[in-house]
XYZ file of C-alpha atoms in Angstrom:
484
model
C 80.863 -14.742 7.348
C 81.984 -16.937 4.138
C 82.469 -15.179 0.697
C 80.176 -17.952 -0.206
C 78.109 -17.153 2.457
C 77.589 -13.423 1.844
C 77.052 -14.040 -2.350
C 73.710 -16.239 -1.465
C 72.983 -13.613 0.932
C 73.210 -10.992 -1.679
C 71.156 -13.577 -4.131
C 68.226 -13.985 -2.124
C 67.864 -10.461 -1.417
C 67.849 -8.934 -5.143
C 65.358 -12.387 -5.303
C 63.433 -10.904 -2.751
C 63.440 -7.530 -4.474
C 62.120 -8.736 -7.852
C 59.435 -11.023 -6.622
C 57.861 -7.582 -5.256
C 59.725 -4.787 -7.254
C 56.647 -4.304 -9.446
C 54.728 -3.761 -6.594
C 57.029 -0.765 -5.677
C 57.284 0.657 -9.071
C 53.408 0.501 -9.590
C 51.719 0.537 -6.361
C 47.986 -1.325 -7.212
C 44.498 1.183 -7.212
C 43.612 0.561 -3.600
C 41.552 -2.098 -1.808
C 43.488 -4.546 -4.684
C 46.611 -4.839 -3.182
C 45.802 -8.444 -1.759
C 44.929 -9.736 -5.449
C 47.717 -8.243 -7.044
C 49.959 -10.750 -4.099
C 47.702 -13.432 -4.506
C 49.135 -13.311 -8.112
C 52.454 -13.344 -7.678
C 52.019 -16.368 -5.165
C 50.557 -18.361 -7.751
C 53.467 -18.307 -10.078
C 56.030 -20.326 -10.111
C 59.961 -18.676 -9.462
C 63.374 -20.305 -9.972
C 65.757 -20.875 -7.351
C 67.728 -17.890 -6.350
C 70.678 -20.470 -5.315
C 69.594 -23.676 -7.332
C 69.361 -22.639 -11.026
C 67.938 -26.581 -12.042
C 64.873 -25.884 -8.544
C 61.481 -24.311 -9.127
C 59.820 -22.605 -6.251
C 56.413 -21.091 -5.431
C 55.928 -18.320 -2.554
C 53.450 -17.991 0.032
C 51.187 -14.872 -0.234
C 52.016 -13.643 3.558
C 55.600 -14.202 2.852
C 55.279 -11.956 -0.290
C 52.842 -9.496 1.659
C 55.687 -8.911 4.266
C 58.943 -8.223 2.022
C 56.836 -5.889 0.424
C 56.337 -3.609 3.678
C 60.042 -4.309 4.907
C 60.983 -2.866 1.753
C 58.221 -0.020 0.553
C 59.431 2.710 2.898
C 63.182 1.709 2.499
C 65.606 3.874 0.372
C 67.583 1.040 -0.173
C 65.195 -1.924 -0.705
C 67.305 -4.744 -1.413
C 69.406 -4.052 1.623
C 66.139 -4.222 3.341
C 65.860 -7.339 2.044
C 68.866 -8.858 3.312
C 68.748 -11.736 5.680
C 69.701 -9.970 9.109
C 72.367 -10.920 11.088
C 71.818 -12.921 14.313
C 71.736 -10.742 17.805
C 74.543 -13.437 19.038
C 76.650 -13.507 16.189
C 80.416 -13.113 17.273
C 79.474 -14.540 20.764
C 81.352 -18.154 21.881
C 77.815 -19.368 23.420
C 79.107 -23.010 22.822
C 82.594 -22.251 24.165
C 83.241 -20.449 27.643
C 86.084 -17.901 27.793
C 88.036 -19.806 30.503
C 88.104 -23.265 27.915
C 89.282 -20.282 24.999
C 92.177 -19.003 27.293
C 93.324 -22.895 27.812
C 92.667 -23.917 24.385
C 95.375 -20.564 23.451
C 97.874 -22.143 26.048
C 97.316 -25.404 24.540
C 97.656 -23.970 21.027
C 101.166 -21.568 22.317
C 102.820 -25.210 23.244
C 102.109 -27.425 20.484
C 101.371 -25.363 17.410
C 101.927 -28.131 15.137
C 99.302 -30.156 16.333
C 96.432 -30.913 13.882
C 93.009 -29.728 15.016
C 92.273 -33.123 15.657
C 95.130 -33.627 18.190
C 93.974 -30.128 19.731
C 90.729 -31.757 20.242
C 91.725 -34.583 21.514
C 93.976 -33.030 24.442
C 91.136 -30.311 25.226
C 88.527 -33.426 26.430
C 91.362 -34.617 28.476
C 91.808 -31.281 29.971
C 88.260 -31.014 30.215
C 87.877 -34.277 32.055
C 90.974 -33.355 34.497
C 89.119 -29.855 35.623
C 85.898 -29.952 34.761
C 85.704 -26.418 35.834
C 86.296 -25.196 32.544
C 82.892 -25.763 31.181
C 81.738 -28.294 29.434
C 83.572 -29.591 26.236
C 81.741 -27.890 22.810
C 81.918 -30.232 19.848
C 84.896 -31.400 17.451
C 83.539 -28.519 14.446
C 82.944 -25.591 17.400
C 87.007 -25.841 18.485
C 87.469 -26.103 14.525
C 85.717 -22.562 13.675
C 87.125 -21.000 17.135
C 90.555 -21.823 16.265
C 90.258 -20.367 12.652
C 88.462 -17.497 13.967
C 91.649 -16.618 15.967
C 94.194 -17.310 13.393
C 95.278 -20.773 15.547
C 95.961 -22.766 12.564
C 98.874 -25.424 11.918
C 102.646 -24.703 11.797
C 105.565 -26.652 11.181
C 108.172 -27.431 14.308
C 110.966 -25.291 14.148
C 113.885 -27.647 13.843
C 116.661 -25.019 13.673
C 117.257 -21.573 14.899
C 116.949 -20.516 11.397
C 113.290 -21.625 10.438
C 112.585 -20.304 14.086
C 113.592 -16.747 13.097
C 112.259 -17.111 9.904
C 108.940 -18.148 11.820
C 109.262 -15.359 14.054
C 109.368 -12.840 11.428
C 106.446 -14.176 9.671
C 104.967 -13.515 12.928
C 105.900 -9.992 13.425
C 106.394 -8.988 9.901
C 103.828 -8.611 6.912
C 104.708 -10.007 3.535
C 104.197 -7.753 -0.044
C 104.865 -8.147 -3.652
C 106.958 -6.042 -4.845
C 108.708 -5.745 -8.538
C 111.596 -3.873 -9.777
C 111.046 0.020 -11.531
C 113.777 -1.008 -13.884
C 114.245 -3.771 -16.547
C 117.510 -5.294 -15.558
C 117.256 -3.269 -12.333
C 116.910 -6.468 -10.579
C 117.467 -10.588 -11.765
C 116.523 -13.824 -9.655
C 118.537 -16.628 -9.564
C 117.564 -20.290 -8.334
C 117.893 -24.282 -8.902
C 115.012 -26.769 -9.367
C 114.743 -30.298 -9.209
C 113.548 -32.129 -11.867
C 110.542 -34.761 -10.733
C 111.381 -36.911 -13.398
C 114.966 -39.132 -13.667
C 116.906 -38.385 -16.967
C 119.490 -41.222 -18.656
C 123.308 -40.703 -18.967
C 125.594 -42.035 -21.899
C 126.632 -44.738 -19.385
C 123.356 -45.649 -18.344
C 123.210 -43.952 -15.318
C 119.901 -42.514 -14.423
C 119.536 -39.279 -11.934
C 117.508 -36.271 -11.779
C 118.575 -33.268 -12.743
C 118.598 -29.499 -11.751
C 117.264 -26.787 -13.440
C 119.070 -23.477 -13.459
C 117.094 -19.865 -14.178
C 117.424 -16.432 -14.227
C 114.643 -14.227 -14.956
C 114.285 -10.401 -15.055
C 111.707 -9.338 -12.063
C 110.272 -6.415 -13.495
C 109.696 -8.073 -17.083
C 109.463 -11.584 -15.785
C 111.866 -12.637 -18.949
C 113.660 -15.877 -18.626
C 116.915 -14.642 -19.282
C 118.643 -17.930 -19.615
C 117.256 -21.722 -18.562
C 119.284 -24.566 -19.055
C 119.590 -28.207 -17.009
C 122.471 -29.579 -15.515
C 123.394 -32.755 -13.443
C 123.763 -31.544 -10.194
C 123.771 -27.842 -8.883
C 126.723 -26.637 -7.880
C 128.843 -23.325 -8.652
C 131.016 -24.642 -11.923
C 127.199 -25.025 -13.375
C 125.523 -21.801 -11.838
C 128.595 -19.913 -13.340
C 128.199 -21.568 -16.854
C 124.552 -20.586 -16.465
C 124.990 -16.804 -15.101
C 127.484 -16.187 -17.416
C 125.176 -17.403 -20.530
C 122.602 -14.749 -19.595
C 125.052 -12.132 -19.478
C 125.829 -12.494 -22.805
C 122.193 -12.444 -24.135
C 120.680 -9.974 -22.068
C 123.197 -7.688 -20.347
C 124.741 -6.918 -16.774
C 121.923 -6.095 -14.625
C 122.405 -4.066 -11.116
C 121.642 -6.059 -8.748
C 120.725 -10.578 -8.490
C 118.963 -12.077 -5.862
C 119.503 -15.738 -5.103
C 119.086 -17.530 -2.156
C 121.714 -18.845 0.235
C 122.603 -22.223 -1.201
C 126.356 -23.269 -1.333
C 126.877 -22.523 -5.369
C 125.504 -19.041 -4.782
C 128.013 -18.040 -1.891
C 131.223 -19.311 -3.325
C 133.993 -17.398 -3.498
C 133.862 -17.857 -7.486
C 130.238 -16.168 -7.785
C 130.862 -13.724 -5.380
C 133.870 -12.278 -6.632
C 132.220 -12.513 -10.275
C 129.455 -10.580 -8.960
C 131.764 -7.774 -7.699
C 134.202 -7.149 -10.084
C 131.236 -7.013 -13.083
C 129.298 -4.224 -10.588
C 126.235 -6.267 -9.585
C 125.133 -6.061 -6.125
C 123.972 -9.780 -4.662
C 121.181 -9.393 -2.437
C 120.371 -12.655 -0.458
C 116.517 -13.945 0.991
C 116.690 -14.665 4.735
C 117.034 -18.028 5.570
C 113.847 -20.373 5.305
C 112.234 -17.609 2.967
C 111.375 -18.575 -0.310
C 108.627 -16.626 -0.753
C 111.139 -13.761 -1.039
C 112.123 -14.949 -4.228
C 108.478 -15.630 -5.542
C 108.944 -14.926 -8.507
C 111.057 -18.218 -9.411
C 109.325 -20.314 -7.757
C 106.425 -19.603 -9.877
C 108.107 -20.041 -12.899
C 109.171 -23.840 -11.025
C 104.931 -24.275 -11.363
C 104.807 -23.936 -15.266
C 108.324 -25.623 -16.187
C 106.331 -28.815 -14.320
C 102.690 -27.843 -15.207
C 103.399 -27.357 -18.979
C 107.559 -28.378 -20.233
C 107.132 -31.501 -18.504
C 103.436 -32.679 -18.923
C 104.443 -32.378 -22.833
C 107.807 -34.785 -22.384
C 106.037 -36.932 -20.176
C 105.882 -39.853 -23.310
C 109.232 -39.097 -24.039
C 111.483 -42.508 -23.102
C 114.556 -42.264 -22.707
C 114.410 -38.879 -21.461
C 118.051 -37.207 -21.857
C 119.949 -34.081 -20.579
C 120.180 -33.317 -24.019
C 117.037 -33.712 -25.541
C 115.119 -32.157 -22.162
C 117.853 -29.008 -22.592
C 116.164 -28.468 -26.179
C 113.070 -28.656 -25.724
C 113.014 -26.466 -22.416
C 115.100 -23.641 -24.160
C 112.095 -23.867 -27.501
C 109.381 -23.788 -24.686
C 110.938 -20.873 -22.934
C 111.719 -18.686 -25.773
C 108.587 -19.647 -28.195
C 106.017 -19.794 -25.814
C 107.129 -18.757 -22.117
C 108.887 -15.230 -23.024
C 106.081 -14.775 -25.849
C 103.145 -15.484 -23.791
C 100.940 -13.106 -22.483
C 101.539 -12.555 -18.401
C 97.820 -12.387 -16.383
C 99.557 -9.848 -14.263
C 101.693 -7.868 -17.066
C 98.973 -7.778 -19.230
C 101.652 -8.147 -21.996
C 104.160 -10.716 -23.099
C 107.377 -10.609 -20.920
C 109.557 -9.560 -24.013
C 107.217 -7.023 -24.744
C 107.785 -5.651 -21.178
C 111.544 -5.968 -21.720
C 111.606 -4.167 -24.350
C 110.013 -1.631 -23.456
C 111.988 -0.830 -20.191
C 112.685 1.577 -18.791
C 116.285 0.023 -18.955
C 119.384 0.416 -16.501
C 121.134 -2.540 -18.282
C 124.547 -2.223 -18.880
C 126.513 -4.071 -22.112
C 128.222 -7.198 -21.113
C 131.742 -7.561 -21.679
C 133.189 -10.600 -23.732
C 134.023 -14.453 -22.718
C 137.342 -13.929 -22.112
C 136.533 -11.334 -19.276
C 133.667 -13.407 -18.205
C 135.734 -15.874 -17.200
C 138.789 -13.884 -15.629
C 135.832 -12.259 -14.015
C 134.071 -15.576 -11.654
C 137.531 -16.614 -10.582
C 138.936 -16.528 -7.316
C 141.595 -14.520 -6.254
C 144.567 -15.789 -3.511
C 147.930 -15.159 -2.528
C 150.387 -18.596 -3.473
C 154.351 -18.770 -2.381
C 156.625 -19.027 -5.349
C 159.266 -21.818 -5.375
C 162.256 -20.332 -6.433
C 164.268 -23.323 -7.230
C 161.991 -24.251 -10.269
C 159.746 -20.857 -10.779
C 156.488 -23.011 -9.916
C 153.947 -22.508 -7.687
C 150.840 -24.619 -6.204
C 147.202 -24.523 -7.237
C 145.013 -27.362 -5.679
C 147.715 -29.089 -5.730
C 148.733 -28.523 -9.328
C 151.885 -27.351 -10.144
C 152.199 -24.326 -12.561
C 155.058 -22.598 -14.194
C 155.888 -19.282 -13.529
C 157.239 -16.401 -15.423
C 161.041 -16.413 -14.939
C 160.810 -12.757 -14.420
C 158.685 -13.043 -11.628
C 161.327 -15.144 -10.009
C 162.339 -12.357 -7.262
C 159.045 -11.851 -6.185
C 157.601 -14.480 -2.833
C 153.994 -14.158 -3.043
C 152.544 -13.755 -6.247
C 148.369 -12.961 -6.585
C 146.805 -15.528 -8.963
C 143.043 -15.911 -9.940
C 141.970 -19.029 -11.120
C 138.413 -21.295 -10.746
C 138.456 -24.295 -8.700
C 136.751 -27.023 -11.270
C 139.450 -25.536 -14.228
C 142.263 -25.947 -13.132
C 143.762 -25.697 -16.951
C 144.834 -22.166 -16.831
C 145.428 -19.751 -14.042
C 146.600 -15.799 -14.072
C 148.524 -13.847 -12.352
C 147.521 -10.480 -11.326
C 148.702 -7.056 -9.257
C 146.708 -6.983 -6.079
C 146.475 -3.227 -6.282
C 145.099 -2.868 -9.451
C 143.283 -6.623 -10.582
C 145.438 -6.095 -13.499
C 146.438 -9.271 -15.350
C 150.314 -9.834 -15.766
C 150.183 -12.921 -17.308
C 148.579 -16.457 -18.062
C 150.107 -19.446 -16.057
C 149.913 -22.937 -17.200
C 150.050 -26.741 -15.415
C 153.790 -28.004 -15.455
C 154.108 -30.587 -18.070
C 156.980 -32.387 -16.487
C 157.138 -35.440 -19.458
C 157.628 -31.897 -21.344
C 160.603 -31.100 -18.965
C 162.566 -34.659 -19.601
C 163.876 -33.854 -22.820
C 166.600 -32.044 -21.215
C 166.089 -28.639 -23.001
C 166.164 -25.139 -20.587
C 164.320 -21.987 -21.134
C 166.010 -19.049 -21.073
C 165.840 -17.098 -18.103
C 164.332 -13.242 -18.484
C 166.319 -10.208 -16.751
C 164.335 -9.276 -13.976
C 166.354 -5.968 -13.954
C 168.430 -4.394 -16.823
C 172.139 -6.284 -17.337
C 175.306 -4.911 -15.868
C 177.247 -4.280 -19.224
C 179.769 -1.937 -20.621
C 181.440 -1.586 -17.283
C 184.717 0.230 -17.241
C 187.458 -1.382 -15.469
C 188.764 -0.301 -12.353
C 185.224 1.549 -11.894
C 184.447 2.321 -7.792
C 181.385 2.664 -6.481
C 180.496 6.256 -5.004
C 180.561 5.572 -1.360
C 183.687 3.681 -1.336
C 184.874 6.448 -3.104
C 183.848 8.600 -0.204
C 185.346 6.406 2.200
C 188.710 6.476 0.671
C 188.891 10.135 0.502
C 187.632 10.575 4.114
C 190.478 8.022 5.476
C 192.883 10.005 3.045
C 191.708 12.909 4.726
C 192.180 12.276 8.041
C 195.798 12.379 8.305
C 196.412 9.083 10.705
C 198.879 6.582 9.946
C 197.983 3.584 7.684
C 196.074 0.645 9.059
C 198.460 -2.142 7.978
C 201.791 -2.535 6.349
C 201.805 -3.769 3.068
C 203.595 -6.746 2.649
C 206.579 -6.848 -0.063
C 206.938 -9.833 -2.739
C 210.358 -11.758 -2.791
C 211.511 -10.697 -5.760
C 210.900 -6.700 -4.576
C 213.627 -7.281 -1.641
C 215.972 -9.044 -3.521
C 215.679 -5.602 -5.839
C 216.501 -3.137 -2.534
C 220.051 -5.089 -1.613
């Protein structure tokens, strides 16, 4: 039965119950029960379904809802239309036609009802032992009785796990005990094209991050193209207004698995939890927020020609401050800033720029090239340190879209040892050297003659031994001339 269905139900029954409820609350003297329906049968009553619809009732029909009802301790359910004796029965559909329109329906679930039907009066026609073929609406109902309703083709193995699950697994709502105890993360593409400086036009991609349990939009902004210079630029914005949170979930698009994000991630302490493949609904609560930016931001730019990245950037970060964050949520019951401010909070403070971006960098070993103290990034060259110059392999941490200014650091520690910069070799052609820095401390002050202590050793243990020397020594000239 329909919700629709069972409302009207309901509707004619307290109907029903007031046509003759004055009946049951003062029964007539007796002998004048007849008159006192004879009345009511003369009146005119309005529609119990069709407000606009007048409607006059029959004096038997009035004489027998009042004895289905008088002895009743629940009259209007007495008064309820009753439900059929073959409801729930497939009279119209054998169960040997059922079991092949299932088999039909296991193969080719992405077939529209239509299709279904289609094939079934083949089948029908091939065997007609099945029974004979029940109408176009009758394989309709039977099919959404049993939950046989239209899915997409897997194409992958992905979306046919992810189908599978949906399958086998229910799906909840859930939200986060904690403000900042969990964030979302996610791109959207604008619907509309916006206008470069050079007169390109393009759409661009909209990059969020909203707190789940207050539903705060932490930081919005549009970009050109999603990728993970701009998702960085974007994550590390809403660090800076709201805080470190413990844990962002994003879904598995290239920008939110680099190595750049990921390492960010880890070295600030937030865990990165990832929906299944082919899930979005996982990550509902963004793609809800998708439904108003287009619903509302955008049905009030819609006049605006040009529309610009810079002008669109504006007046999405007025709407989401002024009206999204400050607008009461149907399911909060309070604005999302009021819900972030009250917490409870597990937020931690965020530390500055600099760190911010030593922090979304990634981290690999490079081969130092002794003859000039340079090594290669990305095929940029950068000068080294001289007193690094002993060392083969040296850890540096850099981004891949800046490529201005790399850092070296220890590998056991993260500790940064210095800052690194592109060779300027226009720089170098002026002919003047740096200095080179003492990798160790200088040999100076040496005393002459000085031995070092195992050669000393040496010499005293062949001193010691009593055996004859090694070699003669050879005599100058002028020393034999001396002896005649």
């Amino acid at each position: 039965m329909t919700d629709e269905s069972r409302d009207d139900w309901m509707k004619w029954a307290r109907f029903r119950f007031s046509v003759i409820g004055g009946l049951l609350a003062s029964p007539p003297p007796r002998g004048h029960l007849g008159d006192e329906i004879e009345n009511l049968s003369r009146r005119t009553w309005q529609h119990p379904i069709r407000a606009d619809e007048l409607m006059t009732i029959g004096a038997s029909t009035i004489e027998r809802w009042y004895y289905q009802a008088r002895a009743e301790n629940d009259p209007v359910a007495a008064l309820r239309r009753k439900v059929r004796s073959d409801a729930g029965r497939n009279v119209a559909m054998g169960a040997k036609l059922l079991e092949a329109l299932h088999a039909q329906y296991v193969h080719f679930s992405h077939f529209s009802f239509q299709l279904h039907y289609d094939n079934l009066v083949e089948l029908v026609r091939e065997d007609p032992s099945l029974g004979p073929m029940p109408s176009y609406s009758t394989v309709c109902r039977r099919m959404q009785q049993n939950g046989w309703l239209r899915r997409k083709r897997p194409r992958t193995e992905g979306q046919r796990k992810a189908q599978q699950r949906l399958d086998e697994r229910e799906v909840r709502s859930y939200e986060a005990a904690y403000v900042h105890g969990l964030w979302h993360t996610d791109f959207h593409e604008c619907k509309r094209k916006v206008v470069d400086a050079s007169g390109e036009w393009y759409q661009p991609d909209l990059m969020c991050v909203i707190d789940d349990r207050s539903r705060l939009c932490c930081h919005i902004q549009w970009y050109d193209e999603e990728n993970t210079e701009n998702l960085v630029h974007g994550l590390k914005q809403a660090l800076l207004k709201r805080g470190v949170p413990r844990e962002l979930m994003s879904d598995n698009g290239k920008a939110m698995i680099a190595a750049e994000t990921t390492s960010g991630l880890d070295r600030l302490g937030i865990l990165h939890d990832k929906t299944l493949a082919y899930s979005a609904y996982q990550n509902g609560k963004q793609e809800t927020l998708w439904e108003q930016v287009e619903g509302r931001l955008m049905a009030m730019v819609c006049h605006v020609a040009p529309l610009t990245l810079e002008f669109l950037n504006r007046a999405t970060s007025a709407w989401a401050e002024h009206e999204y964050n400050r607008r009461v949520h149907s399911e909060l019951g309070c604005t999302p800033l009021e819900r972030f401010m009250e917490g409870p909070d597990v937020g931690r403070d965020c530390p500055g720029s600099a760190d911010l971006a030593l922090a979304f960098c990634v981290q690999k070993e490079r081969t130092l090239r002794r003859s000039d103290c340079t090594l290669s990034i990305g095929g940029v060259r950068f000068e080294v340190p001289s007193r690094f110059r002993h060392l083969r392999k040296l850890s540096v941490r850099y981004a891949r879209w800046n490529l201005s200014v790399a850092w070296i650091v220890d590998p056991r520690t993260d500790d940064v040892l210095a800052r690194i910069l592109p060779l300027d070799k226009s720089k170098n052609a002026d002919g003047r050297r740096r200095s080179l820095d003492p990798v160790d401390a200088p040999e100076t002050d040496v005393p002459p003659g000085t031995i070092p202590p195992l050669m000393r050793r040496l010499l005293a243990d062949q001193q010691a031994s009593g055996l004859p020397p090694a070699y003669i020594p050879k005599h100058d000239d002028s020393e034999e001339d001396d002896d005649e």
